[in-house]
Amino acid sequence: VARLLWLNIDGSFDKELSISGFDNTPFTFQTDGKILFWTAFGVRRLNPDGTPDSSFTSPTSAAEWIPDEAHKQRILVQPDGKIVLTGGFLKWGILPRKGIARLSANGSFDEAYAPGLQLSGPSYVAPSDSALSSTGDLIVVGKFSTSFGRDRGGIVLISPNGNLDETFQFASEAPNVHRLAVASTPNGNIIYAGGMDYKAFNPIPGFF
């Protein structure tokens, strides 16, 4: 059992809530103030006042975890309210997903969304980290070398419908990477960090 603490803007204590299965796991806020968090028992949602949201039900969760601490768990909310989850898992429930899964806004599993299955490389290819771009694309980084059959050198943009965003091409051979991280700036630039050894790198607009 862990606790969520609410602080006022001046740093003073507001309230706290004890939650089972919430221990070093990611959480995020929706635009309506509701809180999504990823526990050992699956994804849960709280109302802004901290009470459970009975309209949200997610009966399945990640399975077959990769024993590699470099894979960060992320929970991201698309502009349409759908929830993308990335991390070092190979399945969601019983279905193969290779580190990327998506839930509908009500918590139901989106079986049609499976871009993680398109990642391939010489070792574990689940995402090391992920972020949403200002346009709603999913940015994924990791040890994969190809995605959707195309060379991508450890970074790929996936459109909200789950397809490859072919307008983004990272011109690098597969990098030797570890503990990668990625973020998107408000103006659409992408910041990519980690230990890497590139054989070739061609800068492209909007990339740091």
PDB file of C-alpha atoms in Angstrom:
ATOM      1  CA  VAL A   1       0.000   0.000   0.000  1.00  0.00           C
ATOM      2  CA  ALA A   2       1.342   3.423  -0.952  1.00  0.00           C
ATOM      3  CA  ARG A   3       0.066   6.958  -0.554  1.00  0.00           C
ATOM      4  CA  LEU A   4      -0.754   9.747  -2.945  1.00  0.00           C
ATOM      5  CA  LEU A   5      -0.217  13.178  -1.469  1.00  0.00           C
ATOM      6  CA  TRP A   6      -1.913  16.356  -2.651  1.00  0.00           C
ATOM      7  CA  LEU A   7      -0.069  19.621  -2.007  1.00  0.00           C
ATOM      8  CA  ASN A   8      -1.368  23.147  -2.402  1.00  0.00           C
ATOM      9  CA  ILE A   9       0.422  25.519  -4.766  1.00  0.00           C
ATOM     10  CA  ASP A  10       2.377  26.992  -1.847  1.00  0.00           C
ATOM     11  CA  GLY A  11       3.638  23.534  -0.830  1.00  0.00           C
ATOM     12  CA  SER A  12       1.334  23.096   2.160  1.00  0.00           C
ATOM     13  CA  PHE A  13      -0.403  19.759   2.709  1.00  0.00           C
ATOM     14  CA  ASP A  14      -3.899  19.299   1.281  1.00  0.00           C
ATOM     15  CA  LYS A  15      -4.866  15.613   1.528  1.00  0.00           C
ATOM     16  CA  GLU A  16      -3.615  12.074   1.071  1.00  0.00           C
ATOM     17  CA  LEU A  17      -4.968   8.783  -0.227  1.00  0.00           C
ATOM     18  CA  SER A  18      -3.786   5.208   0.376  1.00  0.00           C
ATOM     19  CA  ILE A  19      -3.875   2.914  -2.661  1.00  0.00           C
ATOM     20  CA  SER A  20      -3.129  -0.818  -2.880  1.00  0.00           C
ATOM     21  CA  GLY A  21      -0.678  -1.847  -5.583  1.00  0.00           C
ATOM     22  CA  PHE A  22       0.577   1.698  -6.159  1.00  0.00           C
ATOM     23  CA  ASP A  23       4.324   1.564  -5.596  1.00  0.00           C
ATOM     24  CA  ASN A  24       6.828   3.318  -7.883  1.00  0.00           C
ATOM     25  CA  THR A  25       4.374   3.120 -10.766  1.00  0.00           C
ATOM     26  CA  PRO A  26       3.482   5.910 -13.205  1.00  0.00           C
ATOM     27  CA  PHE A  27       0.466   8.157 -13.015  1.00  0.00           C
ATOM     28  CA  THR A  28      -0.837  11.089 -15.000  1.00  0.00           C
ATOM     29  CA  PHE A  29      -3.681  13.590 -15.033  1.00  0.00           C
ATOM     30  CA  GLN A  30      -6.399  13.868 -17.630  1.00  0.00           C
ATOM     31  CA  THR A  31      -7.552  17.287 -18.803  1.00  0.00           C
ATOM     32  CA  ASP A  32     -10.692  16.899 -16.656  1.00  0.00           C
ATOM     33  CA  GLY A  33      -8.577  16.483 -13.517  1.00  0.00           C
ATOM     34  CA  LYS A  34      -9.064  12.732 -13.170  1.00  0.00           C
ATOM     35  CA  ILE A  35      -5.975  10.711 -12.248  1.00  0.00           C
ATOM     36  CA  LEU A  36      -4.815   7.609 -14.112  1.00  0.00           C
ATOM     37  CA  PHE A  37      -2.330   5.305 -12.427  1.00  0.00           C
ATOM     38  CA  TRP A  38      -0.796   1.969 -13.348  1.00  0.00           C
ATOM     39  CA  THR A  39      -0.674  -0.455 -10.439  1.00  0.00           C
ATOM     40  CA  ALA A  40       0.407  -4.065 -10.139  1.00  0.00           C
ATOM     41  CA  PHE A  41      -3.265  -4.927 -10.642  1.00  0.00           C
ATOM     42  CA  GLY A  42      -3.790  -2.883 -13.792  1.00  0.00           C
ATOM     43  CA  VAL A  43      -4.775   0.671 -14.698  1.00  0.00           C
ATOM     44  CA  ARG A  44      -7.089   2.528 -12.333  1.00  0.00           C
ATOM     45  CA  ARG A  45      -8.656   5.983 -12.420  1.00  0.00           C
ATOM     46  CA  LEU A  46      -9.570   8.374  -9.631  1.00  0.00           C
ATOM     47  CA  ASN A  47     -11.902  11.338  -9.657  1.00  0.00           C
ATOM     48  CA  PRO A  48     -10.346  14.741  -8.897  1.00  0.00           C
ATOM     49  CA  ASP A  49     -11.371  14.342  -5.238  1.00  0.00           C
ATOM     50  CA  GLY A  50      -9.466  11.046  -4.969  1.00  0.00           C
ATOM     51  CA  THR A  51     -12.458   8.702  -5.017  1.00  0.00           C
ATOM     52  CA  PRO A  52     -12.456   5.709  -7.420  1.00  0.00           C
ATOM     53  CA  ASP A  53     -14.014   6.413 -10.824  1.00  0.00           C
ATOM     54  CA  SER A  54     -16.663   3.691 -11.212  1.00  0.00           C
ATOM     55  CA  SER A  55     -17.080   4.503 -14.925  1.00  0.00           C
ATOM     56  CA  PHE A  56     -13.554   3.245 -15.660  1.00  0.00           C
ATOM     57  CA  THR A  57     -12.882  -0.504 -15.789  1.00  0.00           C
ATOM     58  CA  SER A  58      -9.679  -2.090 -17.053  1.00  0.00           C
ATOM     59  CA  PRO A  59      -9.806  -5.839 -16.362  1.00  0.00           C
ATOM     60  CA  THR A  60      -6.497  -6.788 -18.038  1.00  0.00           C
ATOM     61  CA  SER A  61      -2.922  -5.677 -17.483  1.00  0.00           C
ATOM     62  CA  ALA A  62       0.653  -6.101 -18.686  1.00  0.00           C
ATOM     63  CA  ALA A  63       2.286  -9.526 -18.504  1.00  0.00           C
ATOM     64  CA  GLU A  64       5.650 -11.210 -19.171  1.00  0.00           C
ATOM     65  CA  TRP A  65       7.913  -8.390 -18.074  1.00  0.00           C
ATOM     66  CA  ILE A  66      11.441  -8.005 -19.451  1.00  0.00           C
ATOM     67  CA  PRO A  67      14.088  -8.170 -16.665  1.00  0.00           C
ATOM     68  CA  ASP A  68      15.701  -4.874 -17.637  1.00  0.00           C
ATOM     69  CA  GLU A  69      15.373  -1.753 -15.501  1.00  0.00           C
ATOM     70  CA  ALA A  70      16.056   0.493 -18.517  1.00  0.00           C
ATOM     71  CA  HIS A  71      12.463   0.056 -19.683  1.00  0.00           C
ATOM     72  CA  LYS A  72      10.445   2.874 -18.155  1.00  0.00           C
ATOM     73  CA  GLN A  73       6.703   2.532 -17.663  1.00  0.00           C
ATOM     74  CA  ARG A  74       4.753   5.402 -19.176  1.00  0.00           C
ATOM     75  CA  ILE A  75       1.046   6.176 -19.152  1.00  0.00           C
ATOM     76  CA  LEU A  76       0.037   8.776 -21.743  1.00  0.00           C
ATOM     77  CA  VAL A  77      -3.336  10.283 -22.652  1.00  0.00           C
ATOM     78  CA  GLN A  78      -4.008  11.039 -26.304  1.00  0.00           C
ATOM     79  CA  PRO A  79      -6.019  14.149 -27.268  1.00  0.00           C
ATOM     80  CA  ASP A  80      -9.028  11.866 -27.948  1.00  0.00           C
ATOM     81  CA  GLY A  81      -8.875  10.465 -24.405  1.00  0.00           C
ATOM     82  CA  LYS A  82      -7.430   7.066 -25.296  1.00  0.00           C
ATOM     83  CA  ILE A  83      -4.679   5.848 -22.975  1.00  0.00           C
ATOM     84  CA  VAL A  84      -1.336   4.561 -24.271  1.00  0.00           C
ATOM     85  CA  LEU A  85       0.872   2.449 -22.006  1.00  0.00           C
ATOM     86  CA  THR A  86       4.481   1.594 -22.766  1.00  0.00           C
ATOM     87  CA  GLY A  87       7.128  -0.356 -20.892  1.00  0.00           C
ATOM     88  CA  GLY A  88       9.079  -3.584 -20.662  1.00  0.00           C
ATOM     89  CA  PHE A  89       6.158  -5.975 -21.084  1.00  0.00           C
ATOM     90  CA  LEU A  90       5.619  -8.459 -23.888  1.00  0.00           C
ATOM     91  CA  LYS A  91       1.882  -9.077 -23.481  1.00  0.00           C
ATOM     92  CA  TRP A  92      -1.245  -7.244 -22.388  1.00  0.00           C
ATOM     93  CA  GLY A  93      -3.445  -9.886 -20.884  1.00  0.00           C
ATOM     94  CA  ILE A  94      -2.859 -12.903 -23.147  1.00  0.00           C
ATOM     95  CA  LEU A  95      -2.250 -10.930 -26.355  1.00  0.00           C
ATOM     96  CA  PRO A  96       1.269 -10.119 -27.661  1.00  0.00           C
ATOM     97  CA  ARG A  97       1.988  -6.390 -27.569  1.00  0.00           C
ATOM     98  CA  LYS A  98       5.791  -5.990 -27.194  1.00  0.00           C
ATOM     99  CA  GLY A  99       5.742  -2.989 -24.912  1.00  0.00           C
ATOM    100  CA  ILE A 100       2.930  -0.846 -26.354  1.00  0.00           C
ATOM    101  CA  ALA A 101      -0.762  -1.169 -25.494  1.00  0.00           C
ATOM    102  CA  ARG A 102      -3.759   1.138 -25.580  1.00  0.00           C
ATOM    103  CA  LEU A 103      -6.997   1.438 -23.634  1.00  0.00           C
ATOM    104  CA  SER A 104     -10.153   3.240 -24.624  1.00  0.00           C
ATOM    105  CA  ALA A 105     -11.229   6.200 -22.515  1.00  0.00           C
ATOM    106  CA  ASN A 106     -13.465   3.902 -20.421  1.00  0.00           C
ATOM    107  CA  GLY A 107     -10.615   1.458 -19.711  1.00  0.00           C
ATOM    108  CA  SER A 108     -11.489  -1.263 -22.211  1.00  0.00           C
ATOM    109  CA  PHE A 109      -8.593  -2.813 -24.114  1.00  0.00           C
ATOM    110  CA  ASP A 110      -8.054  -1.611 -27.685  1.00  0.00           C
ATOM    111  CA  GLU A 111      -7.295  -4.866 -29.514  1.00  0.00           C
ATOM    112  CA  ALA A 112      -6.835  -3.148 -32.886  1.00  0.00           C
ATOM    113  CA  TYR A 113      -3.868  -1.074 -31.681  1.00  0.00           C
ATOM    114  CA  ALA A 114      -0.618  -3.054 -31.804  1.00  0.00           C
ATOM    115  CA  PRO A 115       2.308  -0.981 -33.168  1.00  0.00           C
ATOM    116  CA  GLY A 116       4.728  -2.604 -30.718  1.00  0.00           C
ATOM    117  CA  LEU A 117       4.573  -5.813 -32.737  1.00  0.00           C
ATOM    118  CA  GLN A 118       6.278  -3.914 -35.553  1.00  0.00           C
ATOM    119  CA  LEU A 119       9.438  -3.227 -33.526  1.00  0.00           C
ATOM    120  CA  SER A 120      12.405  -5.480 -34.223  1.00  0.00           C
ATOM    121  CA  GLY A 121      16.080  -5.598 -33.389  1.00  0.00           C
ATOM    122  CA  PRO A 122      18.939  -7.751 -32.103  1.00  0.00           C
ATOM    123  CA  SER A 123      17.849  -7.738 -28.439  1.00  0.00           C
ATOM    124  CA  TYR A 124      14.859  -6.799 -26.286  1.00  0.00           C
ATOM    125  CA  VAL A 125      12.849  -4.371 -28.383  1.00  0.00           C
ATOM    126  CA  ALA A 126      10.183  -3.109 -25.999  1.00  0.00           C
ATOM    127  CA  PRO A 127      10.277   0.700 -25.660  1.00  0.00           C
ATOM    128  CA  SER A 128      12.858   2.197 -23.313  1.00  0.00           C
ATOM    129  CA  ASP A 129      10.770   5.366 -23.051  1.00  0.00           C
ATOM    130  CA  SER A 130       7.941   7.187 -24.814  1.00  0.00           C
ATOM    131  CA  ALA A 131       6.171  10.527 -25.031  1.00  0.00           C
ATOM    132  CA  LEU A 132       3.352  12.181 -26.950  1.00  0.00           C
ATOM    133  CA  SER A 133       4.177  14.852 -29.510  1.00  0.00           C
ATOM    134  CA  SER A 134       2.271  18.120 -29.772  1.00  0.00           C
ATOM    135  CA  THR A 135       0.326  16.585 -32.683  1.00  0.00           C
ATOM    136  CA  GLY A 136      -0.661  13.459 -30.751  1.00  0.00           C
ATOM    137  CA  ASP A 137       1.907  11.096 -32.293  1.00  0.00           C
ATOM    138  CA  LEU A 138       3.493   8.529 -29.992  1.00  0.00           C
ATOM    139  CA  ILE A 139       7.288   8.910 -29.850  1.00  0.00           C
ATOM    140  CA  VAL A 140       9.012   5.642 -28.954  1.00  0.00           C
ATOM    141  CA  VAL A 141      12.720   5.075 -28.264  1.00  0.00           C
ATOM    142  CA  GLY A 142      14.564   1.857 -27.517  1.00  0.00           C
ATOM    143  CA  LYS A 143      16.992  -0.789 -28.710  1.00  0.00           C
ATOM    144  CA  PHE A 144      15.044  -1.637 -31.848  1.00  0.00           C
ATOM    145  CA  SER A 145      16.603  -1.050 -35.260  1.00  0.00           C
ATOM    146  CA  THR A 146      13.540  -1.297 -37.497  1.00  0.00           C
ATOM    147  CA  SER A 147       9.837  -0.493 -37.230  1.00  0.00           C
ATOM    148  CA  PHE A 148       7.136  -1.437 -39.705  1.00  0.00           C
ATOM    149  CA  GLY A 149       9.911  -2.953 -41.810  1.00  0.00           C
ATOM    150  CA  ARG A 150      11.830   0.314 -42.135  1.00  0.00           C
ATOM    151  CA  ASP A 151      15.144   1.368 -40.624  1.00  0.00           C
ATOM    152  CA  ARG A 152      14.492   3.660 -37.688  1.00  0.00           C
ATOM    153  CA  GLY A 153      17.615   3.463 -35.506  1.00  0.00           C
ATOM    154  CA  GLY A 154      15.948   3.322 -32.113  1.00  0.00           C
ATOM    155  CA  ILE A 155      13.376   6.116 -32.489  1.00  0.00           C
ATOM    156  CA  VAL A 156      10.019   6.079 -34.236  1.00  0.00           C
ATOM    157  CA  LEU A 157       6.840   8.169 -34.417  1.00  0.00           C
ATOM    158  CA  ILE A 158       3.528   6.326 -34.456  1.00  0.00           C
ATOM    159  CA  SER A 159       0.354   8.119 -35.521  1.00  0.00           C
ATOM    160  CA  PRO A 160      -2.765   7.990 -33.306  1.00  0.00           C
ATOM    161  CA  ASN A 161      -4.254   5.276 -35.530  1.00  0.00           C
ATOM    162  CA  GLY A 162      -1.285   3.011 -34.795  1.00  0.00           C
ATOM    163  CA  ASN A 163       0.496   3.376 -38.134  1.00  0.00           C
ATOM    164  CA  LEU A 164       4.031   4.543 -38.835  1.00  0.00           C
ATOM    165  CA  ASP A 165       4.462   8.291 -39.277  1.00  0.00           C
ATOM    166  CA  GLU A 166       6.637   8.232 -42.393  1.00  0.00           C
ATOM    167  CA  THR A 167       7.264  11.985 -42.334  1.00  0.00           C
ATOM    168  CA  PHE A 168       9.745  11.402 -39.489  1.00  0.00           C
ATOM    169  CA  GLN A 169      12.957   9.630 -40.458  1.00  0.00           C
ATOM    170  CA  PHE A 170      15.880   9.346 -38.087  1.00  0.00           C
ATOM    171  CA  ALA A 171      18.866   8.739 -40.370  1.00  0.00           C
ATOM    172  CA  SER A 172      21.040   6.502 -38.213  1.00  0.00           C
ATOM    173  CA  GLU A 173      22.123   2.908 -38.168  1.00  0.00           C
ATOM    174  CA  ALA A 174      21.011   0.950 -35.116  1.00  0.00           C
ATOM    175  CA  PRO A 175      22.535   2.641 -32.062  1.00  0.00           C
ATOM    176  CA  ASN A 176      24.143   1.024 -29.066  1.00  0.00           C
ATOM    177  CA  VAL A 177      21.856   2.508 -26.449  1.00  0.00           C
ATOM    178  CA  HIS A 178      21.128   2.336 -22.741  1.00  0.00           C
ATOM    179  CA  ARG A 179      18.742   4.174 -20.424  1.00  0.00           C
ATOM    180  CA  LEU A 180      17.223   6.164 -23.249  1.00  0.00           C
ATOM    181  CA  ALA A 181      14.751   8.940 -22.558  1.00  0.00           C
ATOM    182  CA  VAL A 182      12.584  11.074 -24.820  1.00  0.00           C
ATOM    183  CA  ALA A 183      10.439  14.175 -24.457  1.00  0.00           C
ATOM    184  CA  SER A 184       8.515  16.518 -26.730  1.00  0.00           C
ATOM    185  CA  THR A 185       8.620  20.300 -26.414  1.00  0.00           C
ATOM    186  CA  PRO A 186       5.486  22.481 -26.866  1.00  0.00           C
ATOM    187  CA  ASN A 187       6.718  23.667 -30.273  1.00  0.00           C
ATOM    188  CA  GLY A 188       7.007  20.090 -31.541  1.00  0.00           C
ATOM    189  CA  ASN A 189      10.755  19.483 -31.179  1.00  0.00           C
ATOM    190  CA  ILE A 190      11.913  16.136 -29.827  1.00  0.00           C
ATOM    191  CA  ILE A 191      14.615  15.725 -27.186  1.00  0.00           C
ATOM    192  CA  TYR A 192      16.326  12.335 -27.230  1.00  0.00           C
ATOM    193  CA  ALA A 193      18.843  11.340 -24.525  1.00  0.00           C
ATOM    194  CA  GLY A 194      20.908   8.357 -23.498  1.00  0.00           C
ATOM    195  CA  GLY A 195      24.156   6.518 -24.026  1.00  0.00           C
ATOM    196  CA  MET A 196      24.565   5.985 -27.766  1.00  0.00           C
ATOM    197  CA  ASP A 197      27.217   5.148 -30.316  1.00  0.00           C
ATOM    198  CA  TYR A 198      26.162   6.214 -33.788  1.00  0.00           C
ATOM    199  CA  LYS A 199      27.799   5.066 -36.987  1.00  0.00           C
ATOM    200  CA  ALA A 200      25.883   7.692 -38.898  1.00  0.00           C
ATOM    201  CA  PHE A 201      23.743  10.606 -37.893  1.00  0.00           C
ATOM    202  CA  ASN A 202      22.074  13.149 -40.150  1.00  0.00           C
ATOM    203  CA  PRO A 203      20.336  15.959 -38.227  1.00  0.00           C
ATOM    204  CA  ILE A 204      16.750  16.630 -39.226  1.00  0.00           C
ATOM    205  CA  PRO A 205      14.480  19.599 -38.506  1.00  0.00           C
ATOM    206  CA  GLY A 206      12.739  19.425 -35.135  1.00  0.00           C
ATOM    207  CA  PHE A 207      15.232  17.041 -33.549  1.00  0.00           C
ATOM    208  CA  PHE A 208      17.785  17.695 -30.786  1.00  0.00           C
TER     209      PHE A 208
END
